[in-house]
Coordinates of C-alpha atoms in Angstrom, one line a residue:
Chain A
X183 CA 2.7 -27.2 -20.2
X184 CA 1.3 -28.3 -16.6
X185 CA -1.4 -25.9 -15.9
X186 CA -1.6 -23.8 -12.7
X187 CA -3.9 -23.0 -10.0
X188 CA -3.7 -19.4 -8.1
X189 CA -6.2 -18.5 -5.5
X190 CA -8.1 -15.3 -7.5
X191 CA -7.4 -12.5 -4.5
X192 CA -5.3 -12.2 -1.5
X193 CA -5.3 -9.6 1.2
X194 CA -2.2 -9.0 2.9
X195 CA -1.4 -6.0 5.5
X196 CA 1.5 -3.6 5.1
X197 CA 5.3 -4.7 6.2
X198 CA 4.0 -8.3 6.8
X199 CA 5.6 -11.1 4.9
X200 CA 2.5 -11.7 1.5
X201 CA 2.8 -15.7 0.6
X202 CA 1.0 -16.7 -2.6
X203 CA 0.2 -19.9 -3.3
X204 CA 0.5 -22.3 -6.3
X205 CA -0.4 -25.4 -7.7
X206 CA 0.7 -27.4 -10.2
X207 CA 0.3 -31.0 -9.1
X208 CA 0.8 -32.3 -13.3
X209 CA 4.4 -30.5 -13.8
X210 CA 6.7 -32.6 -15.7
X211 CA 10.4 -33.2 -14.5
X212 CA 11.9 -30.2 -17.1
X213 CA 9.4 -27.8 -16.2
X214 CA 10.4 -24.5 -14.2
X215 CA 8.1 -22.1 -12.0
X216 CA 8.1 -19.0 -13.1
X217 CA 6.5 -15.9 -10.7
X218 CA 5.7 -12.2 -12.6
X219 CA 3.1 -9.6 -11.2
X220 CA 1.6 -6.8 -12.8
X221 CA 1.4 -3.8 -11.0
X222 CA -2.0 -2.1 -12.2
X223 CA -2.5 -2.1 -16.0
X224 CA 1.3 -2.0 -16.7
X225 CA 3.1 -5.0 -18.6
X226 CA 3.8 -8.2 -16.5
X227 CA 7.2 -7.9 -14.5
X228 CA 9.6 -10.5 -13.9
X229 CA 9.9 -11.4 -10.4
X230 CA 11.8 -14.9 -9.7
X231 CA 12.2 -18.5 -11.1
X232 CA 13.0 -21.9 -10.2
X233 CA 14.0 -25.7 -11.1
X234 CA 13.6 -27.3 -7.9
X235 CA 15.6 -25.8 -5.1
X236 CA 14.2 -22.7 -3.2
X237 CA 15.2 -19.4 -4.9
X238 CA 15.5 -16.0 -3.4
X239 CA 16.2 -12.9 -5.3
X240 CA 16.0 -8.8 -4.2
X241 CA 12.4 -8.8 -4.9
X242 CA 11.1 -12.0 -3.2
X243 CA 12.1 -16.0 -2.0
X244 CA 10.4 -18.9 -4.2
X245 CA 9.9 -22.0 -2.0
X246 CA 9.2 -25.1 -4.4
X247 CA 7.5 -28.3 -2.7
X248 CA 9.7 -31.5 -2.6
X249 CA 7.7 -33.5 -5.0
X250 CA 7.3 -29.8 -6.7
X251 CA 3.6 -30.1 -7.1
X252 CA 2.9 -26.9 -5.4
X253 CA 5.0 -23.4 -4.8
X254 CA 4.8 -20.3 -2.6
X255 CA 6.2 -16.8 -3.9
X256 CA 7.0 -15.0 -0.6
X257 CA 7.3 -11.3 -0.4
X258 CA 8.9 -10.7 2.8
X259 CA 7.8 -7.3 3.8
X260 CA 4.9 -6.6 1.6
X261 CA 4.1 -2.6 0.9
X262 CA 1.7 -0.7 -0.7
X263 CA 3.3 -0.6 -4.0
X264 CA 3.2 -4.9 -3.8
X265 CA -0.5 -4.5 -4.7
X266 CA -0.6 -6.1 -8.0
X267 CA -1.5 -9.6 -10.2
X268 CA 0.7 -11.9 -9.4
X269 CA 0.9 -14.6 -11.9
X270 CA 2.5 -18.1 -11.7
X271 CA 3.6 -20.5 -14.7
X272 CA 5.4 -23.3 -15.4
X273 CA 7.1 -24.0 -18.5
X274 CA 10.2 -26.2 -20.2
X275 CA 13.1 -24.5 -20.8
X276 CA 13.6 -22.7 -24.1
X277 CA 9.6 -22.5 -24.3
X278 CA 9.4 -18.9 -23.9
X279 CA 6.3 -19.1 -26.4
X280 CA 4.9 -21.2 -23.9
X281 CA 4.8 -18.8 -21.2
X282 CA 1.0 -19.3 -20.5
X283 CA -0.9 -16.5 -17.7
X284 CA -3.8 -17.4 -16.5
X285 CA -6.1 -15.4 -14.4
X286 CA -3.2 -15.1 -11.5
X287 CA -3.8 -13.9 -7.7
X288 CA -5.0 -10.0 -7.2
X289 CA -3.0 -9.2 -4.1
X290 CA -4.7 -6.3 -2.1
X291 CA -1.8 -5.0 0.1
X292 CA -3.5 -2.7 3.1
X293 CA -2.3 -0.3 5.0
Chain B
X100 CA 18.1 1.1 -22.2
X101 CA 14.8 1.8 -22.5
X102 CA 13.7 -1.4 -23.0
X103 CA 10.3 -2.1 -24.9
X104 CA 8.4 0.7 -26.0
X105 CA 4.9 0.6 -27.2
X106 CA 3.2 3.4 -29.6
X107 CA 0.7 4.1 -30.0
X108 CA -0.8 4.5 -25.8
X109 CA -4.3 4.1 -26.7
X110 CA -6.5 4.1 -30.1
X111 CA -9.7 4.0 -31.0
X112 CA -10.7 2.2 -34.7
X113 CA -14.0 1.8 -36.6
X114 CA -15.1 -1.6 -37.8
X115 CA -13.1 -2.7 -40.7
X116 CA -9.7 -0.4 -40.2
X117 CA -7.1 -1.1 -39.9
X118 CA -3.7 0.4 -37.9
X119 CA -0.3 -1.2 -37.1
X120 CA 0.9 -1.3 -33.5
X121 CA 4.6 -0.7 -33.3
X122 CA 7.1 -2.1 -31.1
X123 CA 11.1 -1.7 -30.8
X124 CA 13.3 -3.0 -27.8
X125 CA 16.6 -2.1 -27.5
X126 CA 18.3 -4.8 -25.1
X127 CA 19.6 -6.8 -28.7
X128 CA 16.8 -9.5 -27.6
X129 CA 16.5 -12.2 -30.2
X130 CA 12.9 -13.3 -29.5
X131 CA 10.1 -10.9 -29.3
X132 CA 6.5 -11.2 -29.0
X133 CA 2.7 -10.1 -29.0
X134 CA 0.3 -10.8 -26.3
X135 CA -3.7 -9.5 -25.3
X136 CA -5.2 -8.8 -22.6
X137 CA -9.1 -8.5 -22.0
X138 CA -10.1 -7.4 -19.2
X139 CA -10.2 -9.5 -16.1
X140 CA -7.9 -11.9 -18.1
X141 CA -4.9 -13.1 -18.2
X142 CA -2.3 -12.9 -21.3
X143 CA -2.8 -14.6 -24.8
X144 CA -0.4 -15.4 -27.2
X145 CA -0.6 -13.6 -30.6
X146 CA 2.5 -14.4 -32.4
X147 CA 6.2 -14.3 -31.5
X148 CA 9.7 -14.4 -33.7
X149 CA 12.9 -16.1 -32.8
X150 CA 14.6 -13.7 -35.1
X151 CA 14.5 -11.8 -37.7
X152 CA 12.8 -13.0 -40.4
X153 CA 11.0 -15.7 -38.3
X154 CA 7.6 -15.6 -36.7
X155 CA 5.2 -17.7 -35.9
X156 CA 1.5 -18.5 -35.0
X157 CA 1.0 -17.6 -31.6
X158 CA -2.7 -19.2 -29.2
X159 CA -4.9 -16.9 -30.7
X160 CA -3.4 -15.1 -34.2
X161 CA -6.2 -14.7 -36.2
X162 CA -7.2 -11.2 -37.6
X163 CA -3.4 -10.0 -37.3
X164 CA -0.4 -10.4 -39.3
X165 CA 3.3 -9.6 -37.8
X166 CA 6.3 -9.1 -39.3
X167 CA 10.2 -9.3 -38.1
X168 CA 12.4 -6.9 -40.4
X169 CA 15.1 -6.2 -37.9
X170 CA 16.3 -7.3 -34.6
X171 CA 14.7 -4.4 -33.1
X172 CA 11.2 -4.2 -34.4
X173 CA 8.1 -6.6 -34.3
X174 CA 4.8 -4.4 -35.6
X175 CA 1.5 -5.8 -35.1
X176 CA -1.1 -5.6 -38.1
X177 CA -4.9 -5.4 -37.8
X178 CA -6.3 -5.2 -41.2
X179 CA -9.5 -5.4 -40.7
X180 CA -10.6 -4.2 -36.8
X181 CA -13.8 -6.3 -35.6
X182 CA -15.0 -4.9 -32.2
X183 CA -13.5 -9.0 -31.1
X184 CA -10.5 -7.4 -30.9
X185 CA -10.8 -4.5 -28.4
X186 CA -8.2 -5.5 -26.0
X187 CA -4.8 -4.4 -24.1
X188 CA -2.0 -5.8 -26.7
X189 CA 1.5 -6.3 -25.1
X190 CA 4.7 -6.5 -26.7
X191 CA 8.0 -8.8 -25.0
X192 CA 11.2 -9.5 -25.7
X193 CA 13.7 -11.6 -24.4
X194 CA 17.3 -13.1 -25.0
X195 CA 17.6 -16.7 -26.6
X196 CA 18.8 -18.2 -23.7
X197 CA 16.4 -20.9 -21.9
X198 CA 15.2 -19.2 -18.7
X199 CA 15.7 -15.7 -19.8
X200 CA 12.7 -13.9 -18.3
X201 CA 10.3 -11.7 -20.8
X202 CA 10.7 -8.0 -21.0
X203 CA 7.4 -6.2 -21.3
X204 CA 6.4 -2.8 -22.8
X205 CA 3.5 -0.9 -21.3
X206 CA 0.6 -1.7 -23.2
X207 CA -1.3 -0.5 -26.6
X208 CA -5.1 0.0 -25.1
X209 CA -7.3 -0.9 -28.6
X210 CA -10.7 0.1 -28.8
X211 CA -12.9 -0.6 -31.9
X212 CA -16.5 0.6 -32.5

């Protein structure tokens, strides 16, 4: 699987939109981004996931570059429970044990 | 539902135990899985099982053993603790299909000493 890079901490302030960056310059063609976060020392949570085309969901929008080398998970009006790990990963489809998480992005939401 | 649950919370083992971590979904997920966490870190792969009956070698299985009786259940086994393996151990599951997301219990906090 391509690898990843997140930026290791973010700060973002309350009810402002939280945009988390990702790289992944080596992803192959049948690779999908996947985003999860985990909220203090809880198990990882499923937030959104996507081919190619920008995705949005209740939770957040995933915007996926053109030549899908990078991504940006967008919360749009980040709170105080948002403060989490958020973690990208790409993967091909049906490689669930291939689901790799790396060190992700600590995202400090303040008040 | 209640999804992946996790027992024991926390536990604390001498060198050389050993203990079984349990885990049971009940969403009728077909694969299932076992990931640590140290801290700072992300996720590693222990094992996982496509079914029951199946499982298979995981990033970093060494020092455990798994087995998949039943759809519902995945138990770790440590059979001989080695202070190594102090760690947060999470259990998933998920449906078959290709872009099914992972469903994640709360976390077995392991301490051995």
């Amino acid at each position: 699987d391509a690898k990843t890079t997140q930026p290791p901490s973010m700060d973002c302030a309350e009810g402002r939109a939280a945009n988390l960056p990702c790289n992944h310059s080596t992803i192959s063609g049948n690779e999908y981004v996947y985003w999860y976060r985990q909220i203090h020392s809880q198990g990882p949570q499923y937030i959104i996931h996507g081919l190619k085309n920008n995705e949005t969901n209740e939770m957040a929008s995933l915007i996926i570059t053109e030549d899908r080398k990078s991504s940006t998970l967008i919360l749009p009006h980040a709170t105080l429970r948002d403060t989490a790990v958020y973690y990208c990963i790409v993967r091909v489809e049906y490689n669930n044990n291939d689901m790799r998480f790396g060190a992700g992005t600590r995202l400090t939401v303040k008040p | 539902n209640a999804g992946v649950t996790q027992t024991p919370k926390f536990r604390i083992l001498k060198i050389g135990q050993s203990m079984t971590l349990q885990c049971t979904q009940d969403m009728n997920h077909n694969y299932m899985y076992w990931y640590r966490q140290d801290p700072g870190m992300g996720l590693k792969l222990i094992y996982y099982s496509v079914g029951a009956g199946i499982t298979d070698k995981g990033e970093v299985p060494n020092g455990y053993n798994v087995s998949r009786s039943t759809t519902e259940d995945f138990p770790l086994r440590l059979e001989l603790a080695a202070p190594s393996q102090t760690s947060v151990y999470f259990c998933a599951s998920s449906l078959m299909t290709g872009n099914s997301p992972l469903h994640f219990g709360n976390g077995t906090r392991l301490t051995v000493t």
